XYZ file of C-alpha atoms in Angstrom:
381
model
C -46.361 56.256 22.021
C -48.489 56.960 25.586
C -48.858 54.401 28.361
C -52.607 53.884 27.985
C -55.189 51.833 26.194
C -56.541 53.358 22.983
C -60.083 53.353 22.271
C -60.000 49.869 19.907
C -57.682 48.570 22.778
C -60.321 49.694 25.372
C -63.109 48.071 22.828
C -60.685 44.726 22.502
C -60.703 44.858 26.336
C -64.205 45.190 27.243
C -64.957 42.485 24.253
C -62.584 40.440 25.640
C -64.081 40.641 29.431
C -67.641 40.184 28.393
C -66.626 36.854 26.083
C -64.428 35.617 29.284
C -67.333 36.123 32.269
C -69.650 34.411 29.680
C -67.994 31.988 27.624
C -65.004 30.682 30.035
C -66.478 31.684 33.839
C -63.969 29.613 36.297
C -67.010 27.157 36.498
C -65.929 26.150 33.129
C -62.201 25.251 34.931
C -63.889 23.176 37.696
C -65.852 21.257 34.676
C -62.666 20.404 32.869
C -60.939 19.175 36.232
C -63.994 17.216 37.825
C -64.584 15.919 34.298
C -60.745 14.719 33.472
C -61.065 16.336 30.053
C -58.413 14.692 28.370
C -57.274 17.927 26.328
C -57.206 20.057 29.818
C -59.436 23.223 27.542
C -62.612 23.608 26.070
C -62.389 23.132 22.220
C -65.707 25.011 21.495
C -64.518 28.197 23.756
C -61.209 28.130 22.377
C -62.689 28.093 18.373
C -64.701 30.752 19.283
C -61.241 32.431 20.488
C -60.025 31.838 17.181
C -62.986 33.527 15.790
C -62.553 36.590 17.360
C -58.690 36.879 16.440
C -56.938 36.977 19.448
C -54.595 34.016 18.060
C -54.124 36.335 15.259
C -53.404 39.934 17.261
C -49.653 40.291 17.134
C -48.430 38.905 13.816
C -47.945 40.140 10.788
C -50.830 40.981 8.163
C -48.714 39.516 5.326
C -48.642 36.061 7.559
C -52.021 36.389 8.641
C -52.061 38.128 11.673
C -53.933 41.337 12.396
C -51.017 43.309 13.634
C -52.613 45.150 16.457
C -49.634 44.574 18.806
C -48.580 42.964 21.802
C -50.522 45.540 23.915
C -53.633 44.336 22.631
C -52.899 40.873 23.096
C -52.011 41.733 26.482
C -55.259 43.349 27.468
C -57.122 39.877 26.165
C -54.691 38.002 28.569
C -55.439 39.800 31.450
C -59.416 39.284 31.220
C -58.587 35.363 30.806
C -56.633 35.701 34.102
C -59.457 37.178 35.617
C -61.788 34.035 34.935
C -58.362 31.808 35.445
C -59.677 30.395 31.350
C -58.081 27.550 30.475
C -56.706 27.730 26.382
C -53.755 27.031 24.210
C -53.288 31.495 23.803
C -50.306 31.403 26.215
C -48.408 28.578 24.810
C -49.129 28.630 21.230
C -49.688 32.272 20.746
C -47.518 33.908 23.268
C -44.744 31.634 23.142
C -44.380 29.504 20.236
C -46.355 32.104 17.908
C -43.495 34.840 19.261
C -40.418 32.383 18.529
C -41.523 31.890 15.152
C -42.012 35.352 14.158
C -39.011 36.299 15.587
C -36.550 34.022 14.004
C -38.723 32.000 11.852
C -37.967 31.737 8.176
C -40.354 33.418 5.396
C -41.027 29.443 4.912
C -42.001 29.117 8.447
C -43.483 32.015 9.194
C -46.154 31.408 6.305
C -46.873 28.076 7.037
C -46.980 28.507 11.059
C -47.961 31.620 11.609
C -51.293 31.718 9.419
C -52.203 28.274 11.160
C -52.009 29.611 14.726
C -53.714 32.344 13.593
C -56.450 30.481 12.231
C -56.186 27.649 15.004
C -55.434 24.827 12.894
C -52.309 24.244 14.518
C -51.081 24.039 18.256
C -47.547 24.587 19.928
C -45.457 23.967 23.055
C -41.820 25.185 23.983
C -39.787 21.996 25.128
C -37.072 24.172 27.036
C -36.910 22.995 30.594
C -35.195 19.890 31.967
C -34.709 20.674 35.501
C -37.425 21.667 38.565
C -35.475 24.949 38.363
C -35.953 27.382 35.736
C -32.708 27.710 33.408
C -32.852 28.888 29.273
C -29.219 27.647 28.630
C -28.822 24.821 31.147
C -29.966 22.179 28.118
C -28.191 18.816 27.498
C -30.404 17.802 25.158
C -28.494 16.360 22.353
C -28.554 17.634 18.812
C -26.115 15.979 16.645
C -25.669 16.614 12.930
C -26.014 13.428 10.662
C -26.218 13.596 7.094
C -30.140 13.888 6.764
C -30.583 16.586 9.347
C -30.316 16.507 13.221
C -30.962 13.344 15.906
C -32.238 14.676 19.272
C -32.058 12.549 22.312
C -32.678 13.860 25.822
C -35.786 14.839 28.104
C -37.815 17.561 28.569
C -40.101 18.712 31.918
C -42.630 21.141 32.459
C -43.757 21.565 28.605
C -46.762 23.365 28.891
C -49.698 22.053 26.458
C -47.346 19.342 25.450
C -49.816 17.150 25.342
C -52.243 18.885 22.637
C -49.129 20.222 20.871
C -49.258 19.019 17.045
C -45.492 20.387 16.972
C -42.904 21.086 19.185
C -40.358 24.093 19.108
C -37.301 22.079 21.053
C -33.950 23.729 21.950
C -31.197 21.229 22.221
C -27.241 22.111 22.392
C -25.403 21.428 19.351
C -22.358 22.656 21.003
C -21.161 23.726 24.200
C -21.687 22.232 27.514
C -24.990 23.002 29.479
C -25.123 26.101 30.853
C -23.452 28.285 28.004
C -25.587 30.776 26.028
C -24.025 29.702 23.033
C -24.254 26.712 21.273
C -28.001 26.284 21.568
C -30.541 25.702 18.754
C -33.850 25.774 18.308
C -36.030 22.938 15.880
C -39.510 22.513 15.153
C -40.393 19.341 15.781
C -43.906 16.683 14.828
C -45.158 15.572 18.296
C -46.080 12.568 16.037
C -42.514 11.935 14.855
C -40.847 8.688 15.631
C -39.278 8.843 18.789
C -40.838 11.551 20.287
C -42.481 10.202 23.359
C -45.192 12.991 25.692
C -46.724 12.127 29.058
C -49.342 14.788 30.550
C -48.959 16.217 33.540
C -51.628 17.451 35.156
C -50.686 20.790 37.524
C -52.028 21.931 40.705
C -54.120 24.788 38.955
C -55.799 22.167 36.645
C -53.528 22.946 33.857
C -51.631 21.244 30.983
C -47.744 20.316 31.000
C -45.989 17.120 29.958
C -42.967 15.733 30.386
C -41.139 14.521 26.877
C -38.674 12.737 25.852
C -36.638 12.238 22.657
C -34.913 8.720 21.418
C -33.300 10.022 18.375
C -35.566 11.617 16.504
C -34.748 12.997 13.118
C -35.461 16.126 12.237
C -34.249 18.046 8.835
C -32.150 21.182 8.532
C -35.232 23.278 7.324
C -36.550 22.463 10.646
C -34.033 24.956 12.403
C -35.268 27.874 13.758
C -32.966 30.682 13.669
C -28.863 30.060 13.107
C -27.769 26.359 14.267
C -25.542 27.068 17.816
C -27.184 30.625 17.783
C -30.799 29.739 19.120
C -30.690 31.868 22.358
C -30.792 34.974 19.914
C -34.203 33.644 19.266
C -35.289 32.226 22.410
C -33.702 35.343 24.996
C -36.152 37.823 23.364
C -39.228 35.428 22.704
C -38.577 34.179 26.611
C -38.891 38.322 27.645
C -42.537 38.363 25.707
C -43.767 35.335 27.060
C -43.020 36.629 30.759
C -44.368 39.690 29.795
C -47.740 37.767 28.959
C -47.669 35.669 31.588
C -47.447 38.578 33.884
C -50.589 40.077 32.138
C -52.265 37.275 32.756
C -51.539 37.469 36.584
C -52.540 40.742 36.525
C -55.863 39.790 35.726
C -55.683 37.022 38.426
C -54.833 39.413 41.218
C -57.534 42.082 40.763
C -60.052 39.085 40.406
C -58.728 38.076 43.333
C -58.939 40.859 45.194
C -62.570 42.444 43.932
C -63.478 38.513 45.518
C -62.150 39.370 48.804
C -63.229 43.159 48.753
C -66.839 42.205 48.330
C -66.573 39.357 51.131
C -65.186 41.471 53.313
C -68.467 43.924 53.149
C -71.101 41.009 53.225
C -69.297 38.592 55.533
C -71.325 40.018 59.588
C -69.282 39.059 62.747
C -70.352 40.583 65.816
C -73.292 42.276 64.002
C -70.855 44.411 61.523
C -69.451 43.360 58.372
C -65.773 42.186 58.725
C -64.505 45.069 55.932
C -65.529 47.423 58.533
C -62.245 45.745 61.270
C -59.351 48.389 60.950
C -56.772 45.561 60.700
C -58.691 43.894 57.492
C -58.932 47.336 56.132
C -54.630 48.221 56.243
C -54.536 44.628 54.550
C -56.799 45.618 51.676
C -55.147 48.983 51.595
C -51.912 47.048 50.846
C -53.163 44.636 48.248
C -54.705 47.856 46.183
C -51.804 49.765 46.393
C -49.853 46.748 45.234
C -52.323 45.889 42.246
C -52.273 49.395 41.032
C -48.107 49.355 41.122
C -48.339 46.086 39.444
C -50.856 47.950 36.530
C -48.185 50.144 35.379
C -45.374 47.747 35.311
C -47.317 45.322 32.852
C -48.824 48.213 30.845
C -45.105 50.153 30.307
C -43.563 46.242 30.086
C -46.710 45.921 26.655
C -45.614 49.569 25.110
C -42.509 48.550 25.175
C -43.193 46.099 22.893
C -45.395 47.634 20.509
C -42.820 50.352 20.411
C -39.952 47.664 19.327
C -37.872 49.156 22.081
C -33.720 47.721 22.254
C -33.725 44.184 23.850
C -31.911 45.708 26.669
C -34.919 47.551 27.894
C -37.108 45.015 27.310
C -35.590 42.350 29.031
C -34.894 44.928 32.021
C -39.109 45.793 31.793
C -40.021 41.569 31.696
C -37.732 40.986 34.662
C -39.398 43.808 36.584
C -42.723 42.670 35.507
C -42.332 38.847 36.181
C -41.158 39.484 39.481
C -43.075 42.447 41.041
C -46.656 41.072 40.002
C -45.560 37.409 41.263
C -44.802 38.659 44.344
C -47.854 40.679 44.368
C -49.721 37.962 42.787
C -48.795 35.769 46.062
C -49.463 38.161 48.451
C -52.907 39.293 46.925
C -54.068 35.295 46.452
C -52.687 34.289 50.084
C -54.715 37.042 51.666
C -57.645 36.497 49.699
C -57.704 32.748 51.545
C -57.048 34.015 54.554
C -59.770 37.642 54.355
C -62.000 34.174 53.189
C -61.271 32.009 56.736
C -61.846 28.818 56.877
C -64.294 28.703 54.102
C -61.256 29.844 51.382
C -59.659 26.530 51.737
C -62.356 24.451 50.593
C -63.364 23.494 47.203
C -66.647 24.984 47.261
C -65.341 28.653 46.929
C -63.603 29.685 43.925
C -61.059 31.505 45.492
C -58.528 28.802 45.888
C -58.760 28.324 42.256
C -56.314 31.883 42.230
C -53.909 30.533 44.934
C -53.432 27.257 42.914
C -52.803 29.293 39.524
C -50.744 31.172 41.583
C -48.836 28.922 42.564
C -48.274 28.263 39.043
C -47.249 31.149 36.852
C -45.289 32.497 39.475
C -42.974 29.701 38.565
C -43.571 30.207 34.819
C -40.018 30.690 32.921
C -38.419 31.713 36.325
C -39.736 32.594 39.766
C -39.503 35.769 41.798
C -35.794 35.422 42.854
C -34.759 34.663 39.399
C -36.174 37.805 37.843
C -34.850 40.269 41.142
C -31.469 38.661 40.518
C -31.621 38.678 36.581
C -33.201 42.145 37.277
C -29.941 43.368 38.923
C -27.517 41.638 36.434
C -29.001 43.319 33.546
C -28.459 46.847 35.756
C -25.052 46.016 36.094
C -24.890 45.226 39.429
């Protein structure tokens, strides 16, 4: 499969760009923040996204999806990154939908994927238990009993946790924290007795939650994949999600760069546009090169998903994309603020929203240092 977009994918990208510009601009995120929205996203806009088929893009047609591939979902997600559109697309589709699609039983796929695709349910992954990304650092206990399993423990940084109808919870059925073996994934209704959800509003005005489980009873049919073998589902799910968040970060970086260049052309100092200053030209050229390199990395990673390459190859590309795009967005978002000068630090300008979103996405499912180290390990260093 060539590392380029097809005609249909380009049409989808153009449609997504037009929709996000008109229906989900940054002013919508600003409004959600200022009005302290109880959901953190515009439900009418999400409904329109679902009607456009975005929530169904990567899933098989037999389970209500469009089977259009992750490259298709990637170009849509890139455009949502340009306008910082707040929606359940990442948490529900990229993360939880992927987990069900990879490890779910036929019954789970039939029940959950169809409802995700139609927008009937929202889902969230309850994984992290500390301030640092540690996929195997799971202590939440999942004890087997006569009726199924009893879950007890605490999760943090659960994206969209307070709006999710169902949670995918990573628990430990054996072993100790840090062990890859012994993890088990469960589907849990958020309203189940013993589940306590506390919303947290992050610096980027997006949703996350802390979730506590106090002897939460779930049936054996709620298990995704094999008992004790949850890592075999979790690992590819996280890699696909990392590629997805990298696509969003790429879109944010491109928009931040475009806005910065536009400002350099219009801001006049000493009688000339500041974009004519050689030092700023050099910095802008460096940003341009980094953005272009990141485009290639993300497109290659998305292509690998649709080609269904080996898990090892996808893992390498996922960490490469997350590290490279994370480093690039860190640079571009901060350069954007600096080149706007003092006014860039004010809430009047939208440029600050990109810096705040970058701070969160850089940490989501592993920061630059995590993925540099993982990339090296995967390559045998």
